[in-house]
Coordinates of C-alpha atoms in Angstrom, one line a residue:
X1 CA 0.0 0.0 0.0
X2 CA 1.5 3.0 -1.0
X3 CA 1.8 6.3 1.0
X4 CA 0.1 8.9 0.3
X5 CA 1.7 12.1 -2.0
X6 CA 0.6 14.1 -4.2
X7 CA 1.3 13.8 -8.5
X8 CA 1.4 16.4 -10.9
X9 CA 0.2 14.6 -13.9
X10 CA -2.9 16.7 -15.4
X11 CA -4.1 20.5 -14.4
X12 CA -7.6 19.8 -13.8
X13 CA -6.7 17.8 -10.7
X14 CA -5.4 20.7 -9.1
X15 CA -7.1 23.5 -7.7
X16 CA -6.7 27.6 -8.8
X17 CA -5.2 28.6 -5.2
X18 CA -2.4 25.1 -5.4
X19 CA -1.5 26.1 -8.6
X20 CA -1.5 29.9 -7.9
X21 CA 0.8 28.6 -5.0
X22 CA 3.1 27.3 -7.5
X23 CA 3.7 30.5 -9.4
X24 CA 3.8 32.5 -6.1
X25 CA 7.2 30.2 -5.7
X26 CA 8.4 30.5 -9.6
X27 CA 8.5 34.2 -9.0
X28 CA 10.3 33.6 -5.6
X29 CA 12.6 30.8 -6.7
X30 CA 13.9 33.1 -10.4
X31 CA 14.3 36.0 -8.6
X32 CA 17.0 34.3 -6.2
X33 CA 18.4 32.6 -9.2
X34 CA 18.7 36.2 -10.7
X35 CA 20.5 37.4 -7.9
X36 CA 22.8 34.3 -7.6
X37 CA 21.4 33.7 -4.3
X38 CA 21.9 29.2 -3.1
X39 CA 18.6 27.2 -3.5
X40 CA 19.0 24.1 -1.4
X41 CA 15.3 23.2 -1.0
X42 CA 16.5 19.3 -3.0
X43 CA 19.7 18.6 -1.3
X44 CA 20.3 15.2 -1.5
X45 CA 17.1 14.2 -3.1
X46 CA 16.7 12.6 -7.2
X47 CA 14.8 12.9 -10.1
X48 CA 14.1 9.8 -11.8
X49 CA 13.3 10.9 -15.5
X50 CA 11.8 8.4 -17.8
X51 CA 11.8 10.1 -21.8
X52 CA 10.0 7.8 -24.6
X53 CA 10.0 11.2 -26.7
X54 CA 12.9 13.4 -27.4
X55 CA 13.5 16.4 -25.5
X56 CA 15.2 19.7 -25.6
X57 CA 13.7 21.9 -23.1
X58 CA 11.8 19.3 -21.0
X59 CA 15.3 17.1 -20.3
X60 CA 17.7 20.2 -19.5
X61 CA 15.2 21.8 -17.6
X62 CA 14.2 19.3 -15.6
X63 CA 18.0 18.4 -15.0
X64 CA 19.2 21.8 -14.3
X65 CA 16.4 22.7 -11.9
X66 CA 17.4 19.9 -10.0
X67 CA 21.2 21.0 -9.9
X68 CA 20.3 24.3 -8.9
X69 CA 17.8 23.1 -5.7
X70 CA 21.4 21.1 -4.9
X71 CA 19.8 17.7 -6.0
X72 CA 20.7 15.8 -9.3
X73 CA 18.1 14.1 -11.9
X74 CA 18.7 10.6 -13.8
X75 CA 17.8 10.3 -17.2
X76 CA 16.2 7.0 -18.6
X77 CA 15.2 6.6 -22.2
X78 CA 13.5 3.8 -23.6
X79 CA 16.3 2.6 -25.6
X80 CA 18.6 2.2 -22.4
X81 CA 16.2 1.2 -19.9
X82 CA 14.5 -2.5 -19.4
X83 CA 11.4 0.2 -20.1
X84 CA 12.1 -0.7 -23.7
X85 CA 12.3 -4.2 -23.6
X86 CA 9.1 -4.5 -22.1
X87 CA 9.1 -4.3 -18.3
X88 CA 6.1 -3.6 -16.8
X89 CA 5.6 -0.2 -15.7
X90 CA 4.0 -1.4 -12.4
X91 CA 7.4 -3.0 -12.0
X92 CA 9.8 0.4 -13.0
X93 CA 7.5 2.2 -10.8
X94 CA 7.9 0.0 -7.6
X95 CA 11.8 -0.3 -8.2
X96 CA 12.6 3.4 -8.7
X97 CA 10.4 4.4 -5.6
X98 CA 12.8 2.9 -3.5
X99 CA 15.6 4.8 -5.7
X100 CA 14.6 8.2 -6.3
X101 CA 12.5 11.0 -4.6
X102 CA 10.7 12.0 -7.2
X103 CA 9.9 11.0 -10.9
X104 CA 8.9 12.7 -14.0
X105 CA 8.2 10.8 -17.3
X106 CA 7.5 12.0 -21.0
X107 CA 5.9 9.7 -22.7
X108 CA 3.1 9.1 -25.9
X109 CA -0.4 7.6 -23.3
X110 CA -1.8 9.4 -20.7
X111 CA -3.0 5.7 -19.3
X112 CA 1.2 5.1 -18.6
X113 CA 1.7 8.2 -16.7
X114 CA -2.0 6.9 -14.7
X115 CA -0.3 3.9 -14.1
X116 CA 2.9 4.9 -13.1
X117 CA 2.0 7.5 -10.5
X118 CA -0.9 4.7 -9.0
X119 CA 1.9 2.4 -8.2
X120 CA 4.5 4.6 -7.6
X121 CA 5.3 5.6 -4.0
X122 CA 6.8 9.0 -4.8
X123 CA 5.4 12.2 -6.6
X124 CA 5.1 11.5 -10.5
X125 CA 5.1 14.5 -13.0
X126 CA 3.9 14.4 -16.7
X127 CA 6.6 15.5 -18.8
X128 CA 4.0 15.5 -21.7
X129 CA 2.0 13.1 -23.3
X130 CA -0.2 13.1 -25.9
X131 CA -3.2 13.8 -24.2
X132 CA -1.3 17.4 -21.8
X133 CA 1.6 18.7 -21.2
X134 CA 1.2 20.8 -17.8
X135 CA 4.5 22.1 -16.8
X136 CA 4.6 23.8 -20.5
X137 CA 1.4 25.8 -19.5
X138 CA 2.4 26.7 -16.0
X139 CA 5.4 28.3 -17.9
X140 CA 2.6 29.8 -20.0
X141 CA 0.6 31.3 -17.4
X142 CA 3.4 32.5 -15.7
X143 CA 5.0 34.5 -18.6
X144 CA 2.0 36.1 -19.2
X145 CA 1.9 37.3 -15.4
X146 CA 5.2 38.3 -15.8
X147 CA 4.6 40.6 -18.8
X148 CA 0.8 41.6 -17.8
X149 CA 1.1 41.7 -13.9
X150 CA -2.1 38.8 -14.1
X151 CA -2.7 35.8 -16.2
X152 CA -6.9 35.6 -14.8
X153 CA -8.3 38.8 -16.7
X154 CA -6.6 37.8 -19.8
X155 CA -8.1 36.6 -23.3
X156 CA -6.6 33.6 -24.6
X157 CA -6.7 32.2 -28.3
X158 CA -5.3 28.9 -29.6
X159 CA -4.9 28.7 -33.2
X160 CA -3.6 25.4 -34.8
X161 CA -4.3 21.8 -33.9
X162 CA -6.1 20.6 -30.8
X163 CA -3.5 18.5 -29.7
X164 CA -1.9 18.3 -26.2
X165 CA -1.2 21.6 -25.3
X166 CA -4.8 22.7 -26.9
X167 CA -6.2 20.2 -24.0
X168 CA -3.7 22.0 -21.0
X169 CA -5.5 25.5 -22.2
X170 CA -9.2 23.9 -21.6
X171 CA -7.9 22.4 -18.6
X172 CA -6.2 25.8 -17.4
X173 CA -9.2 27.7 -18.5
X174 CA -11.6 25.3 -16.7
X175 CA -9.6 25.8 -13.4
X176 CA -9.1 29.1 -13.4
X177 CA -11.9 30.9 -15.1
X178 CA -10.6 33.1 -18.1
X179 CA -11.9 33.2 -21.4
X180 CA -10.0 30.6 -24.1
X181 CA -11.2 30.8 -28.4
X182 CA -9.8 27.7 -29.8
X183 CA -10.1 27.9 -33.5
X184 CA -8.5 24.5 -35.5
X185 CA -9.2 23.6 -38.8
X186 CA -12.2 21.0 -39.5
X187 CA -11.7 17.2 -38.0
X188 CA -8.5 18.5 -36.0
X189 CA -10.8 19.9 -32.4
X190 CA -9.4 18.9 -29.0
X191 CA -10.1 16.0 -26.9
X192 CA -14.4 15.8 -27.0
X193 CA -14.1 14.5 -22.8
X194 CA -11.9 17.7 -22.0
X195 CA -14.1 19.6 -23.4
X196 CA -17.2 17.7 -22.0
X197 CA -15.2 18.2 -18.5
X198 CA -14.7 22.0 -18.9
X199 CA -17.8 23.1 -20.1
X200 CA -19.1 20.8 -16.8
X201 CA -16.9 23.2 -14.7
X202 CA -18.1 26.2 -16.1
X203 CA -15.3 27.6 -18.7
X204 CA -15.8 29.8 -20.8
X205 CA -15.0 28.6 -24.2
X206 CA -15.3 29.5 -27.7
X207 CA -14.5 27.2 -30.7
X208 CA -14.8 28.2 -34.1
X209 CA -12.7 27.5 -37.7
X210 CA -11.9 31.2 -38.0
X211 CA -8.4 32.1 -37.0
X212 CA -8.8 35.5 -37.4
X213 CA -12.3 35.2 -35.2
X214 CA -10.5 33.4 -32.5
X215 CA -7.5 35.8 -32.6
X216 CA -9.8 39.2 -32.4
X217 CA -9.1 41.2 -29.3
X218 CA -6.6 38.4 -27.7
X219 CA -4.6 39.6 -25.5
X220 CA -2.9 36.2 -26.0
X221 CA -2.0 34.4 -28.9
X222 CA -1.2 30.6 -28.9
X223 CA 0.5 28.0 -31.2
X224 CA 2.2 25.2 -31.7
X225 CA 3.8 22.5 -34.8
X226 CA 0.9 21.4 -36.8
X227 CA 2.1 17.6 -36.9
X228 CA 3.6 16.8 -33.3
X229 CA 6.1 13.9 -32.4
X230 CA 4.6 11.0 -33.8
X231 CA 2.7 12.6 -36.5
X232 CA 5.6 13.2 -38.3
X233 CA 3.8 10.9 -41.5
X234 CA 1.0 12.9 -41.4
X235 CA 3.3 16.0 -42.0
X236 CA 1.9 16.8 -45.5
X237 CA -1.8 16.5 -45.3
X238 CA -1.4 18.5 -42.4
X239 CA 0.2 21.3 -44.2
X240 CA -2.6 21.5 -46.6
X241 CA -5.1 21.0 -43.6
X242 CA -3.5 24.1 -41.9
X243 CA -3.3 26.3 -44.2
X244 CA -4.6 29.9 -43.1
X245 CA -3.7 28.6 -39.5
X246 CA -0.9 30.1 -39.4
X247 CA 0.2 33.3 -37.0
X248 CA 1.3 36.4 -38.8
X249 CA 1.2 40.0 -39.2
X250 CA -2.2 39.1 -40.1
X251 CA -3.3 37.4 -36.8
X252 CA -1.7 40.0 -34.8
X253 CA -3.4 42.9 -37.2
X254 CA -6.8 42.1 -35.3
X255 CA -5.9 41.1 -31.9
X256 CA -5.6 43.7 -29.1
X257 CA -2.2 45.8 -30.1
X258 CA -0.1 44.7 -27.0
X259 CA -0.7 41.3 -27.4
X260 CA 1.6 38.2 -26.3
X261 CA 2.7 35.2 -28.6
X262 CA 3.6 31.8 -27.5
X263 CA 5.0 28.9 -28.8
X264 CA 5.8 26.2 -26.6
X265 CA 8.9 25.3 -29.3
X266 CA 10.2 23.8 -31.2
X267 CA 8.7 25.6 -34.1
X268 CA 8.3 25.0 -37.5
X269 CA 8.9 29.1 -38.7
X270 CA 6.7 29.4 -42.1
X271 CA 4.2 26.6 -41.1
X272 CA 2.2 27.6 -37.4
X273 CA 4.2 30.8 -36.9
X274 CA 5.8 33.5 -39.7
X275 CA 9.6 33.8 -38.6
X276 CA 8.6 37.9 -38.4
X277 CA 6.3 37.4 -35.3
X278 CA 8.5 35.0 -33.4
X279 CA 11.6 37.2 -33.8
X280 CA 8.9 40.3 -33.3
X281 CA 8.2 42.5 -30.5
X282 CA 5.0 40.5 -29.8
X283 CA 7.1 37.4 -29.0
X284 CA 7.5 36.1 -25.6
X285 CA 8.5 32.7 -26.8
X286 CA 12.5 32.7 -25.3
X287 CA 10.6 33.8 -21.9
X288 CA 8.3 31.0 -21.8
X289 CA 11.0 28.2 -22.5
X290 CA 13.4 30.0 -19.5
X291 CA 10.1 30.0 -17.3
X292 CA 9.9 26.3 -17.8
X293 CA 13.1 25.8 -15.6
X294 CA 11.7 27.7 -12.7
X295 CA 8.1 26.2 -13.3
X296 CA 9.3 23.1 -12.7
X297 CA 11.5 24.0 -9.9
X298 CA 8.7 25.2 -8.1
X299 CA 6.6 22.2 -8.7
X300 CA 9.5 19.2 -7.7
X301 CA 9.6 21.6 -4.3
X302 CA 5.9 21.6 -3.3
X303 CA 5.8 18.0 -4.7
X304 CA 8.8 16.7 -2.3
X305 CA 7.2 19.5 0.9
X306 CA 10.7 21.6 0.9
X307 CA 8.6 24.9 -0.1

């Protein structure tokens, strides 16, 4: 019988004031990294990280977060792990419990990160799957705090496919109670439960096959690759699909004049975003990734009680 602890797997499980806790200590734990001050919250504690998808951002962030709360973080990939040769994850779970402190695992199901975290006896983080990717948007939401001074009394519009991180913004909109427009092209809308869940919870949601409907009056604007990891044979339809989905000097032409872009990256420049508006003024998108290190900082240090 496992102990009890708490997992950070999908933002709909958490409440507005836990996760408004969490950004309260992103904005406390990067200013002291600004001003070089020690952060010893981890000392002696690990990160077990489990990666079935490649990873730029996720990997070194999570690694580097740990070094700097003076813990360290394993990394396990599929290919040099017993994970890809078929073990159990109800057997990796058990066995790196008594290992590590804490785990975080990027993988394609949703179900496997379920699993993991039901048999595992230490906190379990998604990393991203294919059904949400919650760090990423905690690093969303708090950029735009940084830049706006609040994330709540924002407009948000996603434009593009209604993929994982589409999901996160119904979840994050369903918890805390801002307005989302989520325009995707035709037979590419998110997840039909989130949305079912959402609208249950009272967000306030818009969907529409209009880009430039979506986009008018944001105050945020949205995006990510058109064919995510996994999709990659798909690529081509999905460029015809797309088409029109794209943000530009266009999008930003009718939504409000100081408004914020995000990527969650890597981007495909010429495809989901012009390479104009993510090297523009309107581009936040080098803030967000930085703001993923301290997100997740933040969240390995409520998840292990040292904040």
């Amino acid at each position: 019988m496992k102990s009890v602890k708490s997992d950070f797997l999908c933002l709909s499980e958490w409440t507005a004031p836990q996760l408004d806790a969490i950004l309260t200590l992103t904005a406390k734990l990067k200013a002291q990294h600004k001003a070089g001050e020690a952060q010893p919250l981890l000392a002696g504690k690990t990160l077990g990280m489990i990666f079935e998808k490649s990873s730029t951002r996720t990997r070194v962030s999570f690694e580097v977060g740990m070094f700097q709360l003076g813990g360290q973080a394993i990394f396990l990939s599929a290919a040099d792990s017993q994970i890809g040769r078929g073990e159990p994850i109800k057997d990796t779970a058990r066995v790196l419990s008594r290992y590590v402190d804490a785990i975080a695992i990027r993988t394609y199901s949703q179900t496997s990160v379920a699993e993991l975290a039901s048999y595992a006896t230490v906190p379990v983080i998604n990393a991203l799957t294919d059904s949400y990717h919650p760090c990423q948007l905690m690093a969303d939401l708090f950029t735009v705090q940084e830049c706006k001074g609040s994330y709540s009394d924002q407009v948000y519009c996603w434009i593009g496919d209604g993929n994982n991180m589409a999901n996160s913004w119904i979840n994050a909109a369903a918890v805390f109670g801002f307005e989302l427009r989520v325009a995707t092209p035709v037979g590419y809308e998110p997840d039909p439960w989130v949305i079912e869940r959402a609208v249950q919870r009272g967000a306030r949601l818009t969907f529409t096959n209009d880009p430039l409907e979506a986009a008018r009056g944001a105050n945020v604007l949205n995006t990510d690759v058109w064919a995510s990891m996994g999709q990659e044979q798909e690529q081509q339809q999905r460029i015809k699909d797309f088409a029109g989905f794209q943000i530009n000097d266009a999008t930003l032409g009718v939504a409000a004049s100081d408004a914020l872009v995000l990527h969650c990256l890597p981007a495909h420049r010429g495809e989901e975003i012009s390479d104009a508006v993510i090297e523009g003024p309107h581009s936040v998108v080098f803030d967000e990734a930085e703001n993923r290190l301290h997100v997740q900082k933040a969240i390995l240090a409520r998840l292990l009680g040292a904040a």
